[in-house]
């Protein structure tokens, strides 16, 4: 490890150091609000290093013996993670009061989990990927159980077990791929597969060219499905969202999912761009996407608890994003094509980040006062809290994919790349699902605007929470009306991905 | 180019809605502001209709603002304009918007929210008719759902929540297919534009012209056509996807029923002519004329089935709602004339379809308005409980009779002009379907006259003794809607001349 490696990994180091500092600060200061403030301000450090790397764009961007790459694709996600963390800390300033003596640890664990995500976005080697994944998941399991009541503990345990199970699947997949190609480095895997394709080791009749490779890729992707919260590893989502502290659910639903998609896209581009393998990966994702959307939407319809509903909603949303991934992988030119594909996924992920955070923050604001996660307790919220009801409506409409929000733009980009890749059927399934989701999203809107409240007390949020909700909701509308800035950003990020 | 008329027409209602949101909570002020805005809007749409130069034809009043998603190759423009096809529909939206605002006079519950949603609804419908960019068109098409959802579920009667959700899900499911079709068209290399028409002065080449040359679309042309057709068939609506309509109409508040029947259904017909016929007239691999039989069969079933169901209704509002299914079938039937080949011409049938949209808008709008008034006075919509209301409310009864006669196609009123044009235009092309559909007219006479007789004549139950007639405020929209019915009935050319020029251009004849 030389100084250049340290330069490349500086955002991750800054994040980890910040986490350590927070623990120390928590020991020293008595006013715990300072902890949140320090965390938010401290995020400037990893952000700064990320931005330096973005603008510097070093030519030699592979470090740590080839296990780690700093391209704009990774940096895009790092910016996303830092932004999500800042927003979640801002929004949960007041919520953290209920953790009493454990505020510093709460923030610190979240920062450690973020460090893992930032590493994951940069990983270009299978073991690094696995370690980064574990670093992401283990602190998250503790965070889920942070309320320390029955529900929360149960959720934490469930998260931990499911995480372990999917790690096992993932490792099994890694073993197959390593055994087949003889390397864990993405760049090596590419050349080995290309060689095998050239020498005829891979057969056109077998899926993925060879059954060994098929097992490897499928198990790997199923393990990652845990992070994406998609079928078949979706069972934990509603329980964990319901039981965990709401800011943690918000964090998991956005950052954790984005990290999962980052590594999936990287795998498709950097490790498995062989046309045949990529085509089959695309088909795998197409099927998973279709099932995820349908399962999420159907289950969401009957929910009465809003956090649980949001859990099923994120399963469906994972399905929509996977439509984009499937389109990228299945596009005729193989995974290496940069046109019309992954920037749609990146756009959607960022837009989804704004949207889901806005929704969760509004839920935090409202449930903080009502003390009740039932959708029925949102009745008459338009009167009790016009601001938060309005912001929540914007967020829900964006989840539904309604113009003029960013959700609509994102869906338009994703489904157009699906159509472009010849996955017309998937686009139709996706759009019909999206239509069906109106049922449960609009039901919340209707409850807030048309039902009478049993309590007329006004509800307001604390200033940081209001600020965070307002900022994210503004992003939803601004990016919906003027999507070019974000799309350009995503395009630049993707350019780096195609060059290996 | 930016003439500004249409941008104002689209955004005036929504701006008024914002103003109302900020106004003090005085119901009377809010009512007058909303009515004032819709009247200004009406004047504006009349101006646009009159100033549309038929001799010149083509797209006029263009508002163009380059790329609002400036990504390479994503050519989405803010492009508004009217041609002969949309100008009368813009006028229709203006008329019914004002009528709906007047008809909302008696709304007492949450007045402010109600008018805000109503105005947003008007903006979005206006946007659908004047957008000439497919993506913008789609956006307005979707936005319209939210105000409808809120208006039906918040101010409706009966089972409003069920009906509102059913309406939204049906329409969203339809438009889901439309979005995929739009993207499939756009993604096909040779199309690469969202412009729905060509505007030579602006250097815009629209999809219809590009379609004529396009080969190897991303999906089979027939599939893209089918996806569009699903969306429009749901909206129109046509059997077998009509079942949302009776529920939504019956449970919606009066003014919303007026808007729904009057303008929203016309979005389906408009899309059918502008997109289904316009894009697929000359497209390679597949032309709409090959699918004419589907349209003809769907239309014939809708007309007769709708009429038979109408006969059996005992709820006054539901009866009018089912009659809409039957009458909108004529729009589909007219469009089926696109299958014309050789010496036969398609434009007759399509002219009839377009005219039927306009006349059905005014006639059914008026009928719903009058049903609302009758309900307010009789406190029931159950037809067997009613009777003998005519002596108590002669003005309403007279207006009802006029609207009813227009609806059943009495010569001299606009319904006749529209239906006869459809029949004449389609007879050559689809004689059997047209013949079957003619029964719809007979049944219409039966259900309308029977209904008027049961409601307004015969013995009067005692509880109706103190029923009052319409007031001045009630009468303003009634007169405003009877006027176009009579004018178009006597002199259809006032509308059809404009439609004709637009349809000829759309079909490339």
PDB file of C-alpha atoms in Angstrom, chain B residues 92 96 99-100 103 249 254-255 257-263 266 320 324 358-372 403 477-478 481 485:
ATOM      1  CA  UNK B  92     -65.605  22.242 -26.092  1.00  0.00           C
ATOM      2  CA  UNK B  96     -67.798  22.669 -20.423  1.00  0.00           C
ATOM      3  CA  UNK B  99     -70.490  25.065 -17.329  1.00  0.00           C
ATOM      4  CA  UNK B 100     -68.867  22.869 -14.692  1.00  0.00           C
ATOM      5  CA  UNK B 103     -72.716  23.801 -11.864  1.00  0.00           C
ATOM      6  CA  UNK B 249     -70.143   8.857 -13.611  1.00  0.00           C
ATOM      7  CA  UNK B 254     -72.532  16.779 -10.945  1.00  0.00           C
ATOM      8  CA  UNK B 255     -69.890  19.127 -12.322  1.00  0.00           C
ATOM      9  CA  UNK B 257     -69.745  14.105 -14.348  1.00  0.00           C
ATOM     10  CA  UNK B 258     -70.167  16.984 -16.766  1.00  0.00           C
ATOM     11  CA  UNK B 259     -66.410  17.244 -17.266  1.00  0.00           C
ATOM     12  CA  UNK B 260     -65.977  13.486 -17.398  1.00  0.00           C
ATOM     13  CA  UNK B 261     -68.662  12.872 -19.995  1.00  0.00           C
ATOM     14  CA  UNK B 262     -68.097  16.118 -21.796  1.00  0.00           C
ATOM     15  CA  UNK B 263     -64.363  16.306 -22.222  1.00  0.00           C
ATOM     16  CA  UNK B 266     -63.139  12.890 -25.805  1.00  0.00           C
ATOM     17  CA  UNK B 320     -77.164   8.677 -18.746  1.00  0.00           C
ATOM     18  CA  UNK B 324     -72.536   7.455 -23.009  1.00  0.00           C
ATOM     19  CA  UNK B 358     -68.314  17.539 -29.925  1.00  0.00           C
ATOM     20  CA  UNK B 359     -72.048  16.986 -29.821  1.00  0.00           C
ATOM     21  CA  UNK B 360     -71.914  14.212 -27.255  1.00  0.00           C
ATOM     22  CA  UNK B 361     -69.829  16.533 -25.105  1.00  0.00           C
ATOM     23  CA  UNK B 362     -72.431  19.246 -25.105  1.00  0.00           C
ATOM     24  CA  UNK B 363     -75.500  17.011 -24.993  1.00  0.00           C
ATOM     25  CA  UNK B 364     -74.368  14.627 -22.284  1.00  0.00           C
ATOM     26  CA  UNK B 365     -72.768  17.453 -20.358  1.00  0.00           C
ATOM     27  CA  UNK B 366     -76.151  19.133 -20.356  1.00  0.00           C
ATOM     28  CA  UNK B 367     -77.946  15.928 -19.394  1.00  0.00           C
ATOM     29  CA  UNK B 368     -75.687  15.381 -16.395  1.00  0.00           C
ATOM     30  CA  UNK B 369     -76.145  18.990 -15.386  1.00  0.00           C
ATOM     31  CA  UNK B 370     -79.916  18.587 -15.484  1.00  0.00           C
ATOM     32  CA  UNK B 371     -79.797  15.257 -13.677  1.00  0.00           C
ATOM     33  CA  UNK B 372     -77.856  17.009 -10.941  1.00  0.00           C
ATOM     34  CA  UNK B 403     -81.163  17.494 -24.429  1.00  0.00           C
ATOM     35  CA  UNK B 477     -74.802  26.831 -18.042  1.00  0.00           C
ATOM     36  CA  UNK B 478     -78.004  25.243 -19.345  1.00  0.00           C
ATOM     37  CA  UNK B 481     -74.971  24.280 -23.541  1.00  0.00           C
ATOM     38  CA  UNK B 485     -76.604  21.979 -29.568  1.00  0.00           C
TER      39      UNK B 485
END
